[in-house]
């Protein structure tokens, strides 16, 4: 069993928006299935599919399964693109991509992924949002907002997660 947790930064003008949670059923996410691949677009638009998951900036999250011998071109409509190899063996431009690692691709077009065995991969991407500071679970474009969030966390100002009874102390 393994999981992949992805965090998405907000554009500066949205950084202090009200928090919200939106649930989407698995069946609500568009899927394309052929003989040699299965692609599910979790967030964004790719491969002729468009997810209805709400975002604040152009973002892509694709879950793909490739059969051995198949190829997949990375979407070209995003400034930043990366691939995480969950399982299998894939190459791009003659280079093997390491298992359980993220490969970040440059702006080159026509990037193809070739599966040399049945493979599971995640493709992510988006529009650059500028420099961010990350400290523990706190992310912001402004350091003073991180410092305020630290103080708020220590003072118990963050609401509890529904169903939880304990709070994790600030590191």
PDB file of C-alpha atoms in Angstrom:
ATOM      1  CA  UNK A   1       0.000   0.000   0.000  1.00  0.00           C
ATOM      2  CA  UNK A   2       1.285   3.429  -0.885  1.00  0.00           C
ATOM      3  CA  UNK A   3      -0.147   6.868  -1.381  1.00  0.00           C
ATOM      4  CA  UNK A   4       0.793  10.076  -3.081  1.00  0.00           C
ATOM      5  CA  UNK A   5      -0.021  13.382  -1.425  1.00  0.00           C
ATOM      6  CA  UNK A   6       0.112  16.435  -3.654  1.00  0.00           C
ATOM      7  CA  UNK A   7      -0.122  20.004  -2.410  1.00  0.00           C
ATOM      8  CA  UNK A   8      -1.205  22.779  -4.739  1.00  0.00           C
ATOM      9  CA  UNK A   9      -0.217  26.389  -4.086  1.00  0.00           C
ATOM     10  CA  UNK A  10      -2.782  29.120  -4.590  1.00  0.00           C
ATOM     11  CA  UNK A  11      -2.241  32.232  -6.700  1.00  0.00           C
ATOM     12  CA  UNK A  12      -1.230  35.177  -4.484  1.00  0.00           C
ATOM     13  CA  UNK A  13      -4.639  36.844  -4.783  1.00  0.00           C
ATOM     14  CA  UNK A  14      -6.278  33.645  -3.426  1.00  0.00           C
ATOM     15  CA  UNK A  15      -3.803  32.813  -0.629  1.00  0.00           C
ATOM     16  CA  UNK A  16      -6.051  34.097   2.129  1.00  0.00           C
ATOM     17  CA  UNK A  17      -9.368  32.853   0.739  1.00  0.00           C
ATOM     18  CA  UNK A  18     -11.744  30.922   2.968  1.00  0.00           C
ATOM     19  CA  UNK A  19     -10.804  27.239   3.197  1.00  0.00           C
ATOM     20  CA  UNK A  20     -13.108  24.805   1.493  1.00  0.00           C
ATOM     21  CA  UNK A  21     -13.415  21.097   0.855  1.00  0.00           C
ATOM     22  CA  UNK A  22     -14.981  19.619  -2.265  1.00  0.00           C
ATOM     23  CA  UNK A  23     -15.532  15.898  -2.643  1.00  0.00           C
ATOM     24  CA  UNK A  24     -15.654  14.218  -6.046  1.00  0.00           C
ATOM     25  CA  UNK A  25     -16.683  10.613  -6.549  1.00  0.00           C
ATOM     26  CA  UNK A  26     -14.275   8.458  -8.554  1.00  0.00           C
ATOM     27  CA  UNK A  27     -16.934   7.967 -11.215  1.00  0.00           C
ATOM     28  CA  UNK A  28     -17.098  11.762 -11.673  1.00  0.00           C
ATOM     29  CA  UNK A  29     -13.528  11.858 -12.987  1.00  0.00           C
ATOM     30  CA  UNK A  30     -13.188  11.419 -16.770  1.00  0.00           C
ATOM     31  CA  UNK A  31     -11.403   8.279 -17.950  1.00  0.00           C
ATOM     32  CA  UNK A  32     -10.088   7.146 -21.317  1.00  0.00           C
ATOM     33  CA  UNK A  33      -9.405   3.443 -21.726  1.00  0.00           C
ATOM     34  CA  UNK A  34      -7.841   1.762 -24.755  1.00  0.00           C
ATOM     35  CA  UNK A  35      -6.187  -1.612 -25.327  1.00  0.00           C
ATOM     36  CA  UNK A  36      -2.824  -0.359 -24.127  1.00  0.00           C
ATOM     37  CA  UNK A  37      -3.576   2.403 -21.614  1.00  0.00           C
ATOM     38  CA  UNK A  38      -5.991   3.766 -19.055  1.00  0.00           C
ATOM     39  CA  UNK A  39      -5.899   7.494 -18.341  1.00  0.00           C
ATOM     40  CA  UNK A  40      -7.898   9.315 -15.680  1.00  0.00           C
ATOM     41  CA  UNK A  41      -7.765  13.101 -15.548  1.00  0.00           C
ATOM     42  CA  UNK A  42      -8.099  13.957 -11.875  1.00  0.00           C
ATOM     43  CA  UNK A  43      -7.548  17.714 -12.298  1.00  0.00           C
ATOM     44  CA  UNK A  44      -7.316  19.836 -15.425  1.00  0.00           C
ATOM     45  CA  UNK A  45      -7.584  18.971 -19.075  1.00  0.00           C
ATOM     46  CA  UNK A  46      -5.598  16.479 -21.181  1.00  0.00           C
ATOM     47  CA  UNK A  47      -6.034  13.759 -23.788  1.00  0.00           C
ATOM     48  CA  UNK A  48      -9.424  15.122 -24.817  1.00  0.00           C
ATOM     49  CA  UNK A  49     -10.753  14.817 -21.247  1.00  0.00           C
ATOM     50  CA  UNK A  50     -11.665  17.620 -18.855  1.00  0.00           C
ATOM     51  CA  UNK A  51     -12.067  17.150 -15.108  1.00  0.00           C
ATOM     52  CA  UNK A  52     -14.773  19.068 -13.263  1.00  0.00           C
ATOM     53  CA  UNK A  53     -12.541  19.389 -10.176  1.00  0.00           C
ATOM     54  CA  UNK A  54     -12.377  23.034  -9.129  1.00  0.00           C
ATOM     55  CA  UNK A  55      -8.991  24.783  -9.300  1.00  0.00           C
ATOM     56  CA  UNK A  56      -7.777  28.352  -8.781  1.00  0.00           C
ATOM     57  CA  UNK A  57      -5.095  28.201 -11.519  1.00  0.00           C
ATOM     58  CA  UNK A  58      -4.275  25.958 -14.498  1.00  0.00           C
ATOM     59  CA  UNK A  59      -3.325  22.626 -12.921  1.00  0.00           C
ATOM     60  CA  UNK A  60      -2.945  19.079 -14.249  1.00  0.00           C
ATOM     61  CA  UNK A  61      -3.066  15.766 -12.398  1.00  0.00           C
ATOM     62  CA  UNK A  62      -3.330  12.617 -14.535  1.00  0.00           C
ATOM     63  CA  UNK A  63      -3.320   9.023 -13.287  1.00  0.00           C
ATOM     64  CA  UNK A  64      -2.156   6.692 -16.082  1.00  0.00           C
ATOM     65  CA  UNK A  65      -1.623   2.968 -16.533  1.00  0.00           C
ATOM     66  CA  UNK A  66       0.400   1.904 -19.569  1.00  0.00           C
ATOM     67  CA  UNK A  67       0.780  -1.634 -20.893  1.00  0.00           C
ATOM     68  CA  UNK A  68       4.265  -2.824 -21.791  1.00  0.00           C
ATOM     69  CA  UNK A  69       5.271  -1.485 -25.213  1.00  0.00           C
ATOM     70  CA  UNK A  70       2.850   1.438 -25.237  1.00  0.00           C
ATOM     71  CA  UNK A  71       3.739   5.118 -25.449  1.00  0.00           C
ATOM     72  CA  UNK A  72       2.145   8.279 -24.112  1.00  0.00           C
ATOM     73  CA  UNK A  73       2.911  11.877 -25.069  1.00  0.00           C
ATOM     74  CA  UNK A  74       2.956  14.417 -22.249  1.00  0.00           C
ATOM     75  CA  UNK A  75       0.443  17.254 -22.616  1.00  0.00           C
ATOM     76  CA  UNK A  76       2.111  20.329 -24.107  1.00  0.00           C
ATOM     77  CA  UNK A  77      -0.231  23.096 -22.943  1.00  0.00           C
ATOM     78  CA  UNK A  78       1.441  23.664 -19.537  1.00  0.00           C
ATOM     79  CA  UNK A  79       4.607  25.538 -18.618  1.00  0.00           C
ATOM     80  CA  UNK A  80       5.611  23.025 -15.923  1.00  0.00           C
ATOM     81  CA  UNK A  81       5.300  19.243 -16.263  1.00  0.00           C
ATOM     82  CA  UNK A  82       6.532  16.327 -14.206  1.00  0.00           C
ATOM     83  CA  UNK A  83       6.037  12.580 -13.960  1.00  0.00           C
ATOM     84  CA  UNK A  84       6.088  10.343 -10.892  1.00  0.00           C
ATOM     85  CA  UNK A  85       6.634   6.636 -11.567  1.00  0.00           C
ATOM     86  CA  UNK A  86       4.517   4.595  -9.153  1.00  0.00           C
ATOM     87  CA  UNK A  87       5.392   1.193 -10.633  1.00  0.00           C
ATOM     88  CA  UNK A  88       6.898  -0.338 -13.739  1.00  0.00           C
ATOM     89  CA  UNK A  89       9.673   0.706 -16.070  1.00  0.00           C
ATOM     90  CA  UNK A  90       9.465   3.685 -18.422  1.00  0.00           C
ATOM     91  CA  UNK A  91      11.866   5.750 -20.504  1.00  0.00           C
ATOM     92  CA  UNK A  92      11.737   9.155 -22.100  1.00  0.00           C
ATOM     93  CA  UNK A  93      14.210  10.209 -24.799  1.00  0.00           C
ATOM     94  CA  UNK A  94      16.341   7.163 -24.058  1.00  0.00           C
ATOM     95  CA  UNK A  95      16.573   7.806 -20.319  1.00  0.00           C
ATOM     96  CA  UNK A  96      15.100   5.447 -17.718  1.00  0.00           C
ATOM     97  CA  UNK A  97      12.960   7.232 -15.162  1.00  0.00           C
ATOM     98  CA  UNK A  98      13.657   6.006 -11.611  1.00  0.00           C
ATOM     99  CA  UNK A  99      10.929   4.195  -9.718  1.00  0.00           C
ATOM    100  CA  UNK A 100       9.300   6.262  -6.940  1.00  0.00           C
ATOM    101  CA  UNK A 101      10.930   9.432  -8.216  1.00  0.00           C
ATOM    102  CA  UNK A 102       9.698  12.572  -9.904  1.00  0.00           C
ATOM    103  CA  UNK A 103      11.119  13.520 -13.290  1.00  0.00           C
ATOM    104  CA  UNK A 104      10.736  17.205 -14.143  1.00  0.00           C
ATOM    105  CA  UNK A 105      10.601  18.020 -17.846  1.00  0.00           C
ATOM    106  CA  UNK A 106      11.798  21.185 -19.538  1.00  0.00           C
ATOM    107  CA  UNK A 107       9.823  23.170 -22.078  1.00  0.00           C
ATOM    108  CA  UNK A 108      10.700  20.819 -24.944  1.00  0.00           C
ATOM    109  CA  UNK A 109       7.708  19.705 -26.947  1.00  0.00           C
ATOM    110  CA  UNK A 110       6.803  16.201 -28.037  1.00  0.00           C
ATOM    111  CA  UNK A 111       7.914  14.381 -24.897  1.00  0.00           C
ATOM    112  CA  UNK A 112       6.975  10.727 -25.142  1.00  0.00           C
ATOM    113  CA  UNK A 113       6.972   8.133 -22.381  1.00  0.00           C
ATOM    114  CA  UNK A 114       7.552   4.493 -23.356  1.00  0.00           C
ATOM    115  CA  UNK A 115       6.543   1.673 -21.014  1.00  0.00           C
ATOM    116  CA  UNK A 116       8.909  -1.317 -21.050  1.00  0.00           C
ATOM    117  CA  UNK A 117       6.653  -3.243 -18.677  1.00  0.00           C
ATOM    118  CA  UNK A 118       3.166  -2.584 -17.352  1.00  0.00           C
ATOM    119  CA  UNK A 119       3.539   0.769 -15.575  1.00  0.00           C
ATOM    120  CA  UNK A 120       1.576   3.157 -13.377  1.00  0.00           C
ATOM    121  CA  UNK A 121       2.481   6.829 -13.486  1.00  0.00           C
ATOM    122  CA  UNK A 122       1.245  10.214 -12.372  1.00  0.00           C
ATOM    123  CA  UNK A 123       1.614  13.280 -14.572  1.00  0.00           C
ATOM    124  CA  UNK A 124       1.377  16.676 -12.915  1.00  0.00           C
ATOM    125  CA  UNK A 125       1.813  20.189 -14.174  1.00  0.00           C
ATOM    126  CA  UNK A 126       0.602  23.719 -14.105  1.00  0.00           C
ATOM    127  CA  UNK A 127       1.281  27.382 -14.520  1.00  0.00           C
ATOM    128  CA  UNK A 128       4.132  28.850 -12.441  1.00  0.00           C
ATOM    129  CA  UNK A 129       2.754  30.822  -9.481  1.00  0.00           C
ATOM    130  CA  UNK A 130       5.967  32.432  -8.261  1.00  0.00           C
ATOM    131  CA  UNK A 131       8.231  31.751  -5.298  1.00  0.00           C
ATOM    132  CA  UNK A 132       6.686  30.137  -2.238  1.00  0.00           C
ATOM    133  CA  UNK A 133       7.983  29.512   1.269  1.00  0.00           C
ATOM    134  CA  UNK A 134       7.144  26.109   2.722  1.00  0.00           C
ATOM    135  CA  UNK A 135       7.442  25.496   6.452  1.00  0.00           C
ATOM    136  CA  UNK A 136       5.904  22.264   7.761  1.00  0.00           C
ATOM    137  CA  UNK A 137       2.279  22.303   6.508  1.00  0.00           C
ATOM    138  CA  UNK A 138       2.299  26.037   5.863  1.00  0.00           C
ATOM    139  CA  UNK A 139       2.856  27.549   2.405  1.00  0.00           C
ATOM    140  CA  UNK A 140       2.784  31.190   1.353  1.00  0.00           C
ATOM    141  CA  UNK A 141       4.347  33.743  -0.945  1.00  0.00           C
ATOM    142  CA  UNK A 142       4.926  35.935   2.110  1.00  0.00           C
ATOM    143  CA  UNK A 143       7.050  34.916   5.109  1.00  0.00           C
ATOM    144  CA  UNK A 144       4.989  37.101   7.489  1.00  0.00           C
ATOM    145  CA  UNK A 145       1.902  35.006   6.681  1.00  0.00           C
ATOM    146  CA  UNK A 146       3.846  31.856   7.639  1.00  0.00           C
ATOM    147  CA  UNK A 147       4.847  33.467  10.958  1.00  0.00           C
ATOM    148  CA  UNK A 148       1.233  34.496  11.650  1.00  0.00           C
ATOM    149  CA  UNK A 149       0.014  30.974  10.816  1.00  0.00           C
ATOM    150  CA  UNK A 150       2.583  29.503  13.256  1.00  0.00           C
ATOM    151  CA  UNK A 151       1.292  31.780  16.019  1.00  0.00           C
ATOM    152  CA  UNK A 152      -2.335  30.954  15.141  1.00  0.00           C
ATOM    153  CA  UNK A 153      -1.577  27.205  15.216  1.00  0.00           C
ATOM    154  CA  UNK A 154       0.071  27.441  18.640  1.00  0.00           C
ATOM    155  CA  UNK A 155      -2.879  29.485  19.938  1.00  0.00           C
ATOM    156  CA  UNK A 156      -5.379  26.855  18.735  1.00  0.00           C
ATOM    157  CA  UNK A 157      -6.872  29.196  16.138  1.00  0.00           C
ATOM    158  CA  UNK A 158      -7.067  26.537  13.413  1.00  0.00           C
ATOM    159  CA  UNK A 159     -10.339  24.588  13.393  1.00  0.00           C
ATOM    160  CA  UNK A 160     -10.144  20.879  14.165  1.00  0.00           C
ATOM    161  CA  UNK A 161     -10.464  18.378  11.349  1.00  0.00           C
ATOM    162  CA  UNK A 162     -13.996  16.921  11.569  1.00  0.00           C
ATOM    163  CA  UNK A 163     -13.910  13.629  13.464  1.00  0.00           C
ATOM    164  CA  UNK A 164     -10.459  14.235  14.983  1.00  0.00           C
ATOM    165  CA  UNK A 165      -9.963  14.738  18.714  1.00  0.00           C
ATOM    166  CA  UNK A 166      -6.264  15.607  18.948  1.00  0.00           C
ATOM    167  CA  UNK A 167      -4.148  18.357  17.481  1.00  0.00           C
ATOM    168  CA  UNK A 168      -0.575  17.900  16.300  1.00  0.00           C
ATOM    169  CA  UNK A 169       1.774  20.352  18.038  1.00  0.00           C
ATOM    170  CA  UNK A 170       3.750  22.837  15.978  1.00  0.00           C
ATOM    171  CA  UNK A 171       7.221  21.381  15.334  1.00  0.00           C
TER     172      UNK A 171
END
